[in-house]
XYZ file of C-alpha atoms in Angstrom:
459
model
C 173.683 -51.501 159.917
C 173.837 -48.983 156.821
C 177.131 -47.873 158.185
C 178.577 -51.153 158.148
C 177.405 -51.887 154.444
C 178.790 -48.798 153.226
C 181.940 -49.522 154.981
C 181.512 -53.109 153.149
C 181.324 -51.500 149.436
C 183.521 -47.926 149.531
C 186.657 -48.169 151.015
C 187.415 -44.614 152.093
C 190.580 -44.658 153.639
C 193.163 -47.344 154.044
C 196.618 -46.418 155.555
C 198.339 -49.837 155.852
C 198.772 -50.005 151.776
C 200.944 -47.806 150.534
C 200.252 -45.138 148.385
C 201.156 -46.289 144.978
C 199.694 -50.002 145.819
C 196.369 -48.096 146.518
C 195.916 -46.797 143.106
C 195.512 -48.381 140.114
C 198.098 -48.394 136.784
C 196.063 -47.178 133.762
C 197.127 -50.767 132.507
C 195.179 -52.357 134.795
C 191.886 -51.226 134.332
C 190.553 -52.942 131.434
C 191.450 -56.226 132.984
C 189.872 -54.601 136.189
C 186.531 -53.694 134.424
C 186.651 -57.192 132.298
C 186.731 -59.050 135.841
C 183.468 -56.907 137.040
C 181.708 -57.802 133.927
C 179.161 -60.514 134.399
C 180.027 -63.680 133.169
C 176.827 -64.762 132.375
C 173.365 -63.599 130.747
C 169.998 -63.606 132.470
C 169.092 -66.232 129.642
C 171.541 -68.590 131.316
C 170.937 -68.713 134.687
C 169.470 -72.352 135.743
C 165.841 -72.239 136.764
C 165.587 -73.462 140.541
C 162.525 -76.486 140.495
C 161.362 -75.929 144.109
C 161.508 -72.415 146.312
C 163.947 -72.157 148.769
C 161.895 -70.303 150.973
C 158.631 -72.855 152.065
C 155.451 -71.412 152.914
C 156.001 -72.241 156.131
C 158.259 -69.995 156.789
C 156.985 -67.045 155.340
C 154.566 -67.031 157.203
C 156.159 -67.504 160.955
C 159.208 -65.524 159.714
C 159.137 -62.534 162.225
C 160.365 -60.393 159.543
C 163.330 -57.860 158.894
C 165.104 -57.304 162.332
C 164.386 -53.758 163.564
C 166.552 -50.979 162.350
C 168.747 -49.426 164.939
C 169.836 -45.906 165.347
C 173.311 -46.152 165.551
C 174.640 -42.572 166.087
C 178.437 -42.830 164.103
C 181.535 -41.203 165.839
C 183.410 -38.152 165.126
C 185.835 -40.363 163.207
C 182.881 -42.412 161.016
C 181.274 -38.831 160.437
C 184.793 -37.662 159.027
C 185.087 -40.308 156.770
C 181.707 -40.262 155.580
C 182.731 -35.951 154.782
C 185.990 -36.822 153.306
C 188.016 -33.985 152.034
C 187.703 -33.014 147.761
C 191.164 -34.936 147.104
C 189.400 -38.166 148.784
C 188.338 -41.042 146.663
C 187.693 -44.460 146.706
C 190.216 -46.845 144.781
C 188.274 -46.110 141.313
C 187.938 -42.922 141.733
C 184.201 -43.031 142.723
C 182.322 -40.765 144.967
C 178.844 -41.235 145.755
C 176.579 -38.631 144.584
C 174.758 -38.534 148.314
C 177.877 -37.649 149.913
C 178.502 -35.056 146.989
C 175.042 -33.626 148.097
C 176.024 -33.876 151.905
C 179.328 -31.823 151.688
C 178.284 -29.111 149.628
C 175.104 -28.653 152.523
C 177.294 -28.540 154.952
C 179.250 -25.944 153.075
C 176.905 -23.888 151.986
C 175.166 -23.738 155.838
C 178.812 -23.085 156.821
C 178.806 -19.821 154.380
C 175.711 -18.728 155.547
C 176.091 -19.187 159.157
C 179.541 -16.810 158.667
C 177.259 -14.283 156.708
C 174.916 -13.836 158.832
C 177.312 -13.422 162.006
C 178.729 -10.760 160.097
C 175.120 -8.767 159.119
C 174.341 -9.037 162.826
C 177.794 -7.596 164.246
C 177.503 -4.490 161.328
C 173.699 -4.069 162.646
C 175.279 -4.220 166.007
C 177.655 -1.739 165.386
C 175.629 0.277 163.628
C 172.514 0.459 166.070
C 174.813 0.277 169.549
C 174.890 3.768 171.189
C 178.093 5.617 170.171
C 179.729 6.673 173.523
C 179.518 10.242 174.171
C 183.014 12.079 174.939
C 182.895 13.946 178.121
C 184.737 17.688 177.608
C 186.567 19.101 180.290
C 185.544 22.341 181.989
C 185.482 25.003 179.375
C 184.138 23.746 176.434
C 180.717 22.789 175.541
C 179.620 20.193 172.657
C 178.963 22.472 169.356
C 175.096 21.556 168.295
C 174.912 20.972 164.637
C 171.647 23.216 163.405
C 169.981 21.806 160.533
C 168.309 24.951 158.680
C 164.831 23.742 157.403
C 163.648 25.596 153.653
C 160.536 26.273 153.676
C 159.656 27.287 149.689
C 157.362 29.803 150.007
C 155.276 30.161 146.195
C 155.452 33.632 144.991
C 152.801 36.144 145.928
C 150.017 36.488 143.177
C 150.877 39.923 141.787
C 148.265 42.713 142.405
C 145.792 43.997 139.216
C 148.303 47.673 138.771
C 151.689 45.086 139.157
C 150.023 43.552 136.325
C 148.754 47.059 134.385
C 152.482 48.203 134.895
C 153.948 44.980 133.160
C 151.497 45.181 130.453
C 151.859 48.824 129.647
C 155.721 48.668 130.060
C 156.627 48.897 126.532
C 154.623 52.153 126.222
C 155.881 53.662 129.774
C 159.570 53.265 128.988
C 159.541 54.300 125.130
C 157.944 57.127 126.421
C 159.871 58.148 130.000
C 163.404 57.035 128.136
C 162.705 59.491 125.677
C 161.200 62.191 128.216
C 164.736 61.698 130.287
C 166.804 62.391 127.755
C 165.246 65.557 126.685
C 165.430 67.011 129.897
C 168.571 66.128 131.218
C 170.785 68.707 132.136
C 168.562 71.408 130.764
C 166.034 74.140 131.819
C 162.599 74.414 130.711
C 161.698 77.062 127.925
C 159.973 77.513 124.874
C 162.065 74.744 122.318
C 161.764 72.494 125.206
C 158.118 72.363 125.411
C 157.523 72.111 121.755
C 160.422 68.629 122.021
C 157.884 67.411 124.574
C 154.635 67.949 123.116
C 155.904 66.236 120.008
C 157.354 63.690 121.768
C 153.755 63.140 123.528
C 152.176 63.308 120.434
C 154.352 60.317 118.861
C 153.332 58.601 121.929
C 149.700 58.377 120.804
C 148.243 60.451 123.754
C 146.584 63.065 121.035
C 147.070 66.619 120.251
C 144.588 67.871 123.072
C 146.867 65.668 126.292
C 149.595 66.790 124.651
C 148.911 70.626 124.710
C 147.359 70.044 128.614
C 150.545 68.639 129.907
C 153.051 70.793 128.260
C 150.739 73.355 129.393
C 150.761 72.265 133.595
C 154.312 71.689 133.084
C 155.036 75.625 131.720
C 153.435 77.238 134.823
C 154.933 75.091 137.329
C 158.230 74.519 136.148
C 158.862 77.229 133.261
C 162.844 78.549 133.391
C 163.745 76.154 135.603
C 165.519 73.015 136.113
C 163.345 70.095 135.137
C 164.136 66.416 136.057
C 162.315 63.446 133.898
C 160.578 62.729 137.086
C 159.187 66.161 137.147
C 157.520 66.047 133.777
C 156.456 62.278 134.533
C 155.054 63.360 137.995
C 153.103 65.936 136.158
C 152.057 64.074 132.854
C 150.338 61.253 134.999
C 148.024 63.761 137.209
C 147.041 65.488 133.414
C 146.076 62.003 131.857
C 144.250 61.064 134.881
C 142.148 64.474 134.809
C 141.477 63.265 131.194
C 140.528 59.880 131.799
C 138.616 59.969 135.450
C 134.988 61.542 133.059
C 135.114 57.714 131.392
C 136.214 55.597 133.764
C 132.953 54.128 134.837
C 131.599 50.666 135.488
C 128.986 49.064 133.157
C 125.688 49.389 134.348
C 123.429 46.419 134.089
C 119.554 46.770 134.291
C 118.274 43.700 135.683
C 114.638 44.703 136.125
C 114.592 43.969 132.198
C 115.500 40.146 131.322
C 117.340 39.223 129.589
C 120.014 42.588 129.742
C 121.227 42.355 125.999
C 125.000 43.394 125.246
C 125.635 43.408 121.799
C 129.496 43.095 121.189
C 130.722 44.635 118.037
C 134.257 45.473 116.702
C 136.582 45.289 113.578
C 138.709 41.509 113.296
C 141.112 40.564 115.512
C 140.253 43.384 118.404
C 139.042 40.435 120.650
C 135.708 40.537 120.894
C 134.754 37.062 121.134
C 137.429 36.410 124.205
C 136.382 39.535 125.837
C 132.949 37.934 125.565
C 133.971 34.786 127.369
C 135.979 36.582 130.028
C 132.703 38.912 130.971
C 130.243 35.591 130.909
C 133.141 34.407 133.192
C 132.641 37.113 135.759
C 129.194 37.110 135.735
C 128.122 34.108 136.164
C 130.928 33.925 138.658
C 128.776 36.346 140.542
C 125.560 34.276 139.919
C 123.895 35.399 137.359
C 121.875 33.557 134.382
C 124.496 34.297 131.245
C 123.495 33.495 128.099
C 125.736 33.666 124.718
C 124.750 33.854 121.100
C 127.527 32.807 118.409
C 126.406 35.965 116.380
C 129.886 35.954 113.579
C 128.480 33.225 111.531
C 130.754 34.111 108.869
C 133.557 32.286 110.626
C 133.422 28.780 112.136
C 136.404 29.418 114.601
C 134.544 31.900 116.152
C 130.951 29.786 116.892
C 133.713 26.689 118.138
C 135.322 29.164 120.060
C 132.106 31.177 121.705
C 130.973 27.627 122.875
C 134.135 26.819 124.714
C 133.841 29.685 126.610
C 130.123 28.725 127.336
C 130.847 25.731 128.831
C 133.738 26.976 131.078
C 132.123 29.952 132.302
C 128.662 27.886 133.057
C 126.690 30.014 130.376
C 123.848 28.891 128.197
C 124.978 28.828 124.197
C 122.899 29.348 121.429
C 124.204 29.045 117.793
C 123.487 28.521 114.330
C 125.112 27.084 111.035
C 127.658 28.389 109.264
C 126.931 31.466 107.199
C 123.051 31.993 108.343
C 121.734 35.091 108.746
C 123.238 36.988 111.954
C 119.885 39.290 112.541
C 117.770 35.954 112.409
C 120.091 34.289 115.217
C 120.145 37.223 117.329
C 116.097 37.468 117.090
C 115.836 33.375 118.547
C 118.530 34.217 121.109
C 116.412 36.984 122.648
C 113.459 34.497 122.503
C 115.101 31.715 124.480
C 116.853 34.133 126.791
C 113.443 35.681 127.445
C 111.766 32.524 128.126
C 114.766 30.889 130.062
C 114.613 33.884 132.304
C 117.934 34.866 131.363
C 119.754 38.341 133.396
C 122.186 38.605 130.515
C 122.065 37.862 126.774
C 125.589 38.620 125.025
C 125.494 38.328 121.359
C 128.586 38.063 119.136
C 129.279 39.833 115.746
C 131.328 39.592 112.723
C 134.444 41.619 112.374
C 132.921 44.208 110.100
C 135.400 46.985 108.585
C 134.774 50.061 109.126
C 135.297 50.923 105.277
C 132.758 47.874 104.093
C 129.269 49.586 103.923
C 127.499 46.196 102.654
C 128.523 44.873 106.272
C 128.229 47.935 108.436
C 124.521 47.987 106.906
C 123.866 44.145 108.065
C 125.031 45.217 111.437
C 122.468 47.769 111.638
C 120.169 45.434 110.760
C 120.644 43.022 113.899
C 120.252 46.437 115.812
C 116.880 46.882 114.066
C 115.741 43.296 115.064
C 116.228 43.309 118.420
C 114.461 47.024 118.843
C 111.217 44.828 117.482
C 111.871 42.557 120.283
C 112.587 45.673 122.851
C 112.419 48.862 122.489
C 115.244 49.677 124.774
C 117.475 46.571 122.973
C 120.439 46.347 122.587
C 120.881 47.723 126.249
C 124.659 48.043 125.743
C 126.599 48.309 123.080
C 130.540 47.491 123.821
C 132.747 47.988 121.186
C 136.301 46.153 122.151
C 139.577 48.155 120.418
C 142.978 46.800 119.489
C 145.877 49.116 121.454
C 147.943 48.018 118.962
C 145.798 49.655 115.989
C 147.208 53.267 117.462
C 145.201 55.723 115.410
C 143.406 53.390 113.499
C 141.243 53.123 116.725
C 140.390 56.791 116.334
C 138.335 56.349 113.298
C 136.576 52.983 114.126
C 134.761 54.734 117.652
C 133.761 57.352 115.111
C 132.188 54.348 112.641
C 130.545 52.457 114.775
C 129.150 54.721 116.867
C 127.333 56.266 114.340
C 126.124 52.758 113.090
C 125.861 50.737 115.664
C 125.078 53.554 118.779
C 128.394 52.043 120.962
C 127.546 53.154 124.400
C 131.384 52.037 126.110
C 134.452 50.838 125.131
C 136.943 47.892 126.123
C 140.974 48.284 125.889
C 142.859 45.042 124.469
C 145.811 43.806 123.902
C 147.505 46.953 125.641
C 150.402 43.998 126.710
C 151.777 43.716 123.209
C 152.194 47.108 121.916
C 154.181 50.468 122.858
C 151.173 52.574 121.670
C 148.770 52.461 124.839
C 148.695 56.223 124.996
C 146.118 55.843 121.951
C 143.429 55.172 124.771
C 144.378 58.710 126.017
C 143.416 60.316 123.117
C 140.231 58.501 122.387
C 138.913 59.340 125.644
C 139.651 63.030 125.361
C 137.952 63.253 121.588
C 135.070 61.127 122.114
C 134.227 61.050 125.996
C 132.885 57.143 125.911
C 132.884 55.327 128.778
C 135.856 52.528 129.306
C 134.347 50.109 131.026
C 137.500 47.580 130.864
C 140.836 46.812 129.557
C 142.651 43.802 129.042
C 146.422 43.061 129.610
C 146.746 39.578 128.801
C 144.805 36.011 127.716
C 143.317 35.086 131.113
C 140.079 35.868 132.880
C 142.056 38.131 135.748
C 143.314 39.975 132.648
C 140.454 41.803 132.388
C 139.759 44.515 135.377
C 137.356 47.591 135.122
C 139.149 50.685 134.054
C 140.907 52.692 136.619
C 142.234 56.595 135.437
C 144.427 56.564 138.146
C 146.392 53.790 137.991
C 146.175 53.383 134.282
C 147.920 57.315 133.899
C 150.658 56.311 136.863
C 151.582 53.096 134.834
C 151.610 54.523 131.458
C 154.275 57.352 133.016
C 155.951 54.811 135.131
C 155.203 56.135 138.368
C 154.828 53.131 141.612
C 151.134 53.391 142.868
């Protein structure tokens, strides 16, 4: 029934007029369009005076005759899809059947689409034949190599004493090689070396002892720099194996106070964190006391290092009196049961009596408190200070009683033989030395491996 109207309305195809009879002369479409004008309003229609459909039969009218499903032929369904150059006589094409062909061409595209995804899936997932060889030659298997990256080994405590003490090692072996190459050992030579030694910072006493070893082993003959370097680290070791010792806590009196003193810039109040590091690493009760109130770096800096190594931190305002601070951080540590109490001081110079005086007064205070306090006294030394370092054990030894002393900065300087000669002139024990910024940077002395790394020798 809807076919037929359509077919009634549109005329789609007509091929008993001839072409130029079917379309129209742009002449003849105003009189066209004047003819399908109405010609007459909706205010001039006649009113009907009775309804042409009675009551009646409304109501016994069965109604609308039931639609039918009339399924069109190939030939209705092709001219219901004409082609793009298909129109009706004006030109017309429904919008529906606009709608209809570009479905059907856009389920045409994807239908061809999606044959062609499956047949590259196909292709790509289908088993690739396998070519049988003939006798006498085998398939080559293609062996991927897997890399495993393997992070570097963590260098040992002397790898690290050799890098740090470099600087000093190979100013001093470059200079020991060229003096005794191509040459025999005799009198001029061994004054070259001991001056050589003594520019080297290892003091006038080393110097004598290894010029000396070298003489009776080696005198009038042929002497290679590894010779002299061979023999130079087994004379600084018997120099430095009296000091090398490890610091002795006693425990049995709480808290163990360590007073820390020093000139500026030596390091004390890192070397401070570093030992709270180790010891309360090992478990023991650590508490620190922000003694150099004369500088507000230092306090901010003491506390940091509290709080990463675990350890209790006492401190006071800037500028307060050191000697009071130090007598309320042996109180707390004594009533917070405390196994060590390490107390900060200002950089004093050696050469400032005013502040040398106010250092022996913190020393005073705490004897009040103990008679045995301060249990230790570690005074920490800048390598890089070279004789300098000489005269400031001297100082503060008198003032302060230092018990043992603590290397630094022996990484940034070519004057690490200066530890040499402070050993031989004032026998204190070196209870550590430092080669860098981190915790692991600080190891208990070794004579050994400290005189084989300072005259490049392997371990």
């Amino acid at each position: 029934m809807a076919l037929s109207f359509i077919k009634r309305v549109f005329t789609f195809d007509k091929p008993n007029e001839p072409e130029d009879e079917a379309r129209l002369h742009p002449d003849q479409v105003p009189g066209l369009q004047s003819q399908l004008e109405p010609t007459s309003r909706a205010e001039d229609l006649p009113v009907a005076s009775f309804d042409p459909v009675s009551l009646p039969e409304m109501e016994t009218a069965g109604g609308p005759a039931a639609d039918t499903v009339v399924e069109p032929a190939e030939e209705e369904v092709a001219t219901l899809l004409p082609g793009a150059e298909e129109t009706s006589e004006l030109g017309i094409v429904p919008l529906s059947l606009l709608e209809a062909e570009a479905a059907a061409a856009e389920a045409s595209t994807d239908g061809a689409l999606n044959a062609e995804l499956q047949g590259s899936v196909s292709d790509a997932t289908a088993p690739q034949p396998v070519p049988v060889l003939p006798k006498g030659f085998s398939t080559a298997r293609v062996e991927t190599d897997t890399v495993t990256i393997v992070p570097p080994a963590p260098l040992s405590w002397f790898q690290r004493l050799r890098e740090g003490l470099a600087r000093t090692s190979s100013q001093l072996t470059g200079q020991i090689t060229a003096l005794f190459t191509k040459r025999k050992l005799d009198d001029e030579t061994l004054e070259e070396l001991e001056d050589l030694l003594i520019q080297a910072d290892l003091g006038v006493e080393t110097a004598m002892r290894i010029s000396g070893a070298l003489s009776s082993e080696r005198y009038g003959k042929d002497v290679s720099g590894e010779d002299v370097s061979r023999i130079m680290a087994g004379e600084i070791t018997k120099v430095l194996a009296p000091v090398a010792k490890p610091l002795a806590l006693d425990l049995n009196h709480k808290p163990h106070v360590i007073l820390v003193v020093g000139v500026n810039g030596t390091g004390k109040t890192t070397t401070i964190g570093k030992l709270a590091a180790k010891l309360s690493g090992a478990g023991l009760k650590v508490m620190l006391a922000a003694g150099d109130t004369f500088r507000a770096a230092a306090i901010e800096q003491l506390k940091i290092w509290a709080d990463r190594s675990g350890s209790t931190f006492i401190g006071t305002k800037l500028g307060a009196d050191a000697a009071g601070l130090a007598y309320d951080a042996f109180e707390q540590a004594r009533a917070n049961k405390s196994d060590v109490l390490i107390i900060d001081t200002a950089g004093r110079l050696q050469n400032r009596a005013e502040l040398m005086a106010e250092l022996e007064k913190i020393v005073r205070v705490l004897a009040k408190l103990d008679p045995d306090a301060p249990h230790t006294v570690l005074q920490t030394l800048d390598a890089t200070t070279g004789q300098n370092a000489l005269q400031q054990v001297e100082i503060f030894r008198n003032v302060a009683g230092v018990s043992g002393l603590i290397m630094t900065k022996l990484d940034g300087t070519a004057r690490g033989g200066i530890l040499v000669a402070i050993a031989a002139k004032h026998k204190l024990p070196v209870y550590f030395i430092g080669v860098g910024e981190g915790v692991d940077d600080l190891e208990p002395f070794e004579a050994e491996d400290f005189a084989r790394a300072i005259a490049g020798l392997t371990h």
